[in-house]
Short mmCIF file of C-alpha atoms in Angstrom, two decimals:
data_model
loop_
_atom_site.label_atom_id
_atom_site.label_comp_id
_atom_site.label_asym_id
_atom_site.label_seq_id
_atom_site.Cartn_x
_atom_site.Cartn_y
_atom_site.Cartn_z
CA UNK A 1 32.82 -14.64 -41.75
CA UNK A 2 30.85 -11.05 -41.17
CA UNK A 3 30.12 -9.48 -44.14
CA UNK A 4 27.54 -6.45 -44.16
CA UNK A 5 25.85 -5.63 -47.21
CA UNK A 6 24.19 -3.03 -48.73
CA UNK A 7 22.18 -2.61 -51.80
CA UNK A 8 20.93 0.97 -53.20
CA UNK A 9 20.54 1.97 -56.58
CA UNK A 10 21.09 -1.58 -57.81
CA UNK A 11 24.93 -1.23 -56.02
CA UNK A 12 25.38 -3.68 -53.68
CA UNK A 13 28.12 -3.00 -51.19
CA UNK A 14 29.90 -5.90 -49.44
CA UNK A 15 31.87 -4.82 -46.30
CA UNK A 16 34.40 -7.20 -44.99
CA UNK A 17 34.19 -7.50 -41.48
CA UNK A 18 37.13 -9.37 -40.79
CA UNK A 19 41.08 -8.40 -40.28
CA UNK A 20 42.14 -11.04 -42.56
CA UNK A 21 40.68 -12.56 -45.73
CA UNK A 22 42.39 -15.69 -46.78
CA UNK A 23 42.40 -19.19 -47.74
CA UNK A 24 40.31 -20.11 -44.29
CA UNK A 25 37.44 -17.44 -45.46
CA UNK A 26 37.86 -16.31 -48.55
CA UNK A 27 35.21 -19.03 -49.95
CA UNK A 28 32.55 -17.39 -47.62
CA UNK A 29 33.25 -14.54 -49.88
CA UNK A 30 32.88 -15.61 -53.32
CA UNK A 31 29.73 -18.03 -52.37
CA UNK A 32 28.21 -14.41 -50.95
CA UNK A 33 29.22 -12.95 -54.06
CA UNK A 34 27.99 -15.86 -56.57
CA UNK A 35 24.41 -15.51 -55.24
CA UNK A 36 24.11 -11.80 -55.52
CA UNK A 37 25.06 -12.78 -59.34
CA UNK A 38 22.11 -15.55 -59.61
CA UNK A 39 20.23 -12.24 -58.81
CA UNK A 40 21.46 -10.62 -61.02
CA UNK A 41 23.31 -7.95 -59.22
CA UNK A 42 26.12 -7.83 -60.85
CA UNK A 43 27.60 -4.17 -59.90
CA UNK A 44 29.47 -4.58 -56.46
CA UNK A 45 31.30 -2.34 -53.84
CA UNK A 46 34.05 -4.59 -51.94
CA UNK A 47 34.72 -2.18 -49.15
CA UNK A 48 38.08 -4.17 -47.26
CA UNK A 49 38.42 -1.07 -44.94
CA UNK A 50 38.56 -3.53 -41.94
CA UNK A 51 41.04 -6.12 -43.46
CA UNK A 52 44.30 -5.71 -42.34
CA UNK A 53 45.75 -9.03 -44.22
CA UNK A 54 44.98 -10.43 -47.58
CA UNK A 55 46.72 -13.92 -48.95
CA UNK A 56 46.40 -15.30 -52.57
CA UNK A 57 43.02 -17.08 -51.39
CA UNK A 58 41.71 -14.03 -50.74
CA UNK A 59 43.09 -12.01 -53.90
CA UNK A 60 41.71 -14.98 -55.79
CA UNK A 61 38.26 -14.83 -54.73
CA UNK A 62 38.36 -11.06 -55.55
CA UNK A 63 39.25 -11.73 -59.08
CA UNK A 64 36.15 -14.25 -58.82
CA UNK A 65 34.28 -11.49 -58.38
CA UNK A 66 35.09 -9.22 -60.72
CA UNK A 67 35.30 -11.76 -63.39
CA UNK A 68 32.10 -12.83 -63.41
CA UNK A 69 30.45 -9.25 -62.95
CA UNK A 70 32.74 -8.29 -65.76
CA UNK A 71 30.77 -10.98 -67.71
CA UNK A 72 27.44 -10.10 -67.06
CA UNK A 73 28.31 -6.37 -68.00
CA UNK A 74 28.59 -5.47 -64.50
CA UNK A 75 31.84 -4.36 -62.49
CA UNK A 76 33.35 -5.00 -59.12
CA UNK A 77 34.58 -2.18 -57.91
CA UNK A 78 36.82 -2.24 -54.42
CA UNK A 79 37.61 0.60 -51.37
CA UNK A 80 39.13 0.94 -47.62
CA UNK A 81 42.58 -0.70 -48.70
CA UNK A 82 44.72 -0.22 -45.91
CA UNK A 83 48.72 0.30 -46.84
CA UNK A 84 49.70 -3.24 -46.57
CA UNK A 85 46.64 -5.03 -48.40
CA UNK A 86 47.47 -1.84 -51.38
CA UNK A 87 50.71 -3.27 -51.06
CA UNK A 88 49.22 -6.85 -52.18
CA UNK A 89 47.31 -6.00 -54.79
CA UNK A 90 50.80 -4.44 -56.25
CA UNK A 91 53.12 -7.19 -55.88
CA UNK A 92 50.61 -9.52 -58.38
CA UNK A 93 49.56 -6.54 -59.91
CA UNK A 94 46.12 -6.98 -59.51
CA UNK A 95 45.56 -2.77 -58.76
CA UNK A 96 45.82 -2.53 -62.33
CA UNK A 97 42.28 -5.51 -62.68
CA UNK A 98 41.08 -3.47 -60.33
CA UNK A 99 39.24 -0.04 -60.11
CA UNK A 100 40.39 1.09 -56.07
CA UNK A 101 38.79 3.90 -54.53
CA UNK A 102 39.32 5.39 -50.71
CA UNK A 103 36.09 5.04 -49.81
CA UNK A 104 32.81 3.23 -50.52
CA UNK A 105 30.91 6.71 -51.24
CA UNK A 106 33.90 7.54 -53.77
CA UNK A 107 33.09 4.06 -55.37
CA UNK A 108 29.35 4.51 -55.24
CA UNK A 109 29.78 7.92 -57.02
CA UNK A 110 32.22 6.03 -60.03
CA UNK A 111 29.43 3.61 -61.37
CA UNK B 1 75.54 -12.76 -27.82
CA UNK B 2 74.67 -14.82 -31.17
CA UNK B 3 71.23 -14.30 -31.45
CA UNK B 4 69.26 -18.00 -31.79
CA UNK B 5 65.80 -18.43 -32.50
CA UNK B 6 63.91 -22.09 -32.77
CA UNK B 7 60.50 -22.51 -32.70
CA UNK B 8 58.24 -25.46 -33.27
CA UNK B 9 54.54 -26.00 -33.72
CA UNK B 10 52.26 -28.71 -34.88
CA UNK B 11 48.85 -27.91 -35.23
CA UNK B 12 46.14 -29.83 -37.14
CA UNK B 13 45.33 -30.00 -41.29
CA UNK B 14 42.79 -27.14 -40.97
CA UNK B 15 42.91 -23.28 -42.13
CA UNK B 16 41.12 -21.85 -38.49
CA UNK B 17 44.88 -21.65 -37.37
CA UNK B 18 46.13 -19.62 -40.35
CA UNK B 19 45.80 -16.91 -38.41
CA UNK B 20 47.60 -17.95 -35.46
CA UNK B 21 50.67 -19.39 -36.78
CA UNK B 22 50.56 -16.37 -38.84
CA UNK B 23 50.71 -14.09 -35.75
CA UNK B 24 53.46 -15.93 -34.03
CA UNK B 25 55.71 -15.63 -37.35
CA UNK B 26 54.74 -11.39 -37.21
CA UNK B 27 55.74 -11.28 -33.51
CA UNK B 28 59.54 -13.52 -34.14
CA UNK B 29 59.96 -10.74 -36.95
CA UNK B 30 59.52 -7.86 -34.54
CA UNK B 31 61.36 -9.61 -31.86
CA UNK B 32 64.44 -10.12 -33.92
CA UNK B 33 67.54 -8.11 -32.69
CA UNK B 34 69.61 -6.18 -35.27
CA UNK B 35 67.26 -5.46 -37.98
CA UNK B 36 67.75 -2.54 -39.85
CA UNK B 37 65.26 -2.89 -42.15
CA UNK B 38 61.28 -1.84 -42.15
CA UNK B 39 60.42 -4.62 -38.86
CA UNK B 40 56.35 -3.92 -40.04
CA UNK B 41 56.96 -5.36 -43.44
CA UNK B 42 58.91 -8.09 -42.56
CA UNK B 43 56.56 -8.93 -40.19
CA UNK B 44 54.01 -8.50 -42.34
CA UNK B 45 56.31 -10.44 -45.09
CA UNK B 46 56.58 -13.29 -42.75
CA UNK B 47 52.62 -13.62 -41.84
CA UNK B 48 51.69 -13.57 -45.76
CA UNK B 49 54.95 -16.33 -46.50
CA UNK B 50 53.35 -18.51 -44.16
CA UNK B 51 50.25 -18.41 -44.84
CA UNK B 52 50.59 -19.24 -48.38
CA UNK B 53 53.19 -22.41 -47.36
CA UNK B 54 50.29 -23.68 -44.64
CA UNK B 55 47.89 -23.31 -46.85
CA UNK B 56 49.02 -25.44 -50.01
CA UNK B 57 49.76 -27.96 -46.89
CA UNK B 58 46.80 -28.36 -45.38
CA UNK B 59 44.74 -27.82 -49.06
CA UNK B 60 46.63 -29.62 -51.54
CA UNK B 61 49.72 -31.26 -50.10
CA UNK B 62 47.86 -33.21 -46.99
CA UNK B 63 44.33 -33.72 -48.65
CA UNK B 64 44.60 -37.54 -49.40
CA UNK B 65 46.68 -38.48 -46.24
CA UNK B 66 45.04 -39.83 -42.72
CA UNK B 67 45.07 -37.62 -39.78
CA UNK B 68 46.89 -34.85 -40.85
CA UNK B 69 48.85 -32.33 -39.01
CA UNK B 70 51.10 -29.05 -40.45
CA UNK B 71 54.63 -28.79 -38.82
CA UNK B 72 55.81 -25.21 -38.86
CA UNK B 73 59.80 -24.21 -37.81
CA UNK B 74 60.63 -20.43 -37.53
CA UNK B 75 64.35 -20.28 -37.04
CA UNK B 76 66.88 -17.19 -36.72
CA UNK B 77 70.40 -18.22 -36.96
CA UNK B 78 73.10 -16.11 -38.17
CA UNK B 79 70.83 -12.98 -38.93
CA UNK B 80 69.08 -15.30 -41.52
CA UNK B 81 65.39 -16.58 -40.96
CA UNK B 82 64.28 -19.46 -42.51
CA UNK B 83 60.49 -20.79 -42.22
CA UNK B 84 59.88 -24.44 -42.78
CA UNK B 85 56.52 -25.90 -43.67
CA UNK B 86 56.33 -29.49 -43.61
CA UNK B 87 53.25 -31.98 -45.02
CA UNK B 88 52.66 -35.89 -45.34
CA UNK B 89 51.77 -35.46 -48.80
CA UNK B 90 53.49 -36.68 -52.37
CA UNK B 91 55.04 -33.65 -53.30
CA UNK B 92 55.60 -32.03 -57.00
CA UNK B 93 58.15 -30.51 -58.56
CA UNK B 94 58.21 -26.99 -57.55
CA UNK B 95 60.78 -25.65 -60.50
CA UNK B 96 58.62 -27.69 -63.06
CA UNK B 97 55.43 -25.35 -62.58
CA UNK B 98 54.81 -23.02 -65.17
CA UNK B 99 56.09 -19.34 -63.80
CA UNK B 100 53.57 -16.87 -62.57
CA UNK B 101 52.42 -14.03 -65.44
CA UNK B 102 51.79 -10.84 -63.33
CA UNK B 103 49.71 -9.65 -65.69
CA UNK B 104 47.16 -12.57 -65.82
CA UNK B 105 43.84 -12.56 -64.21
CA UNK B 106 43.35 -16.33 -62.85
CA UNK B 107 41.76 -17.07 -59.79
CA UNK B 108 44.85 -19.18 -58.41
CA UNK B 109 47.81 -19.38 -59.20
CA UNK B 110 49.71 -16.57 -57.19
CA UNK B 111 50.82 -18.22 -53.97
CA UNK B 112 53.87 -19.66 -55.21
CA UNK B 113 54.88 -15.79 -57.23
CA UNK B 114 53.95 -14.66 -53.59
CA UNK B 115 56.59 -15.99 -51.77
CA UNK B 116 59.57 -16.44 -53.82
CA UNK B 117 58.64 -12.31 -54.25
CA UNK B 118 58.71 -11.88 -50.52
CA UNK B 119 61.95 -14.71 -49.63
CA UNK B 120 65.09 -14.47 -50.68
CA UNK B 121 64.79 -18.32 -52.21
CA UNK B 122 62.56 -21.39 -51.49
CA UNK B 123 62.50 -24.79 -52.81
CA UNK B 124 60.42 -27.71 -51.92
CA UNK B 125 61.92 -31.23 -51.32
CA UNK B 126 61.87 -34.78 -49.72
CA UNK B 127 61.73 -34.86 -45.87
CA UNK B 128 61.16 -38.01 -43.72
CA UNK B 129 57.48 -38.17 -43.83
CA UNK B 130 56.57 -36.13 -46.52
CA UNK B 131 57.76 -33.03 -47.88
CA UNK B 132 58.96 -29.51 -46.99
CA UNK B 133 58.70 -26.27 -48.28
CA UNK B 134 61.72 -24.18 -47.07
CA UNK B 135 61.75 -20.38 -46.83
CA UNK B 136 64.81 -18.41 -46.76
CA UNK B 137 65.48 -15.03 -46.08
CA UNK B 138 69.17 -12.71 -44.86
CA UNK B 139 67.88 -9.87 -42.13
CA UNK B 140 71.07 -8.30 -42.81
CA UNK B 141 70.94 -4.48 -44.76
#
């Protein structure tokens, strides 16, 4: 899985180089995402601009995510949602978990 | 002309082909004749539905059983598609498990919510070497 990341001002942003995140790469995700917490960077950009499909897998390791920078006082924060993965995140309802901006500067700005 | 669709595919117990089967299912929904509806959604419908159904196969329902395969049927028959996932596993109960809350912020949990949302009606039940998970949904307005 290609994910890009980039850290400034203790922000780390993760951009999801992929068209789909689901149950075959999802994992890659939240194993990325638990050892930026064991490093206790716990305030995180998911920028899903390039993701064109999103499954439960990959929904779930989101809410990974911002569960456990929720916990240690941090926030996961997420941008770039193209129509149908918005559409997604409404069906389970998850765009009200989550904080959703257009872009990852727009996110950057929020925290 | 009636319009018929069947297709078949086996492919082995592993999420790399996802995608693929995935694809094929988006490209029978925008090859379907008569459709009134939004064709990108379906399509899109279709690629998410069977996702979800390959991947409790390949994750849960074929995890104990030797040499595994998924067996995937796209029909269209009647201006009704149905999707059928099969596994070799020991099935459950699919009415028994505890509805979906919306509202609740588990990890899992959602795949199930996900496609009786998206399908018209699903069940899962006995088929001759396992189980199936069956899919239905009416393409007519």
């Amino acid at each position: 899985m290609e994910l890009i990341l980039d850290e400034k001002n203790g922000i780390v942003t993760i951009t999801v180089e992929e068209e789909r995140l689901d149950a075959h790469n999802s994992g890659e995700l939240k194993t990325r995402m638990t050892s930026l917490f064991e490093d206790e960077k716990s305030n995180i950009i998911v920028n899903l601009k390039a993701v064109r499909f999103v499954d439960s897998s990959g929904l779930g390791a989101l809410v990974s995510g911002f569960k456990n920078a929720s916990a240690r006082n941090g926030n996961l924060k997420l941008c770039g949602l193209q129509p149908q993965v918005k559409s997604m995140f409404e069906l389970t309802r998850l765009h009200r978990v989550f904080e959703i901006f257009t872009d990852s500067e727009e996110a950057f700005s929020s925290f | 002309m009636r319009e018929r669709i069947d297709i078949d595919i086996k492919v082995p117990n592993q999420t790399r082909y996802l995608s693929l089967i995935g694809k094929i299912g988006e490209d029978v929904a925008r090859t379907i004749k008569r459709f009134d509806g939004d064709r990108e959604k379906l399509a899109y419908n279709v690629n998410v539905v069977l996702t979800e159904a390959m991947a409790n196969a390949i994750l849960h329902a074929n995890r104990d059983t030797l040499d595994p395969e998924v067996h995937v049927r796209i029909s269209v028959l009647n201006r009704v598609l149905t999707i059928e996932v099969f596994d070799q596993g020991q099935g459950f109960d699919i009415d028994a498990l505890p509805a979906h809350n919306p509202d609740s912020c588990h990890e899992s949990g959602r795949g199930i919510y996900i496609m009786r949302s998206l399908m018209d009606r699903i069940s899962y039940k006995k088929s001759k070497n396992g189980y199936v998970l069956v899919m239905v949904k009416s393409l007519s307005s």
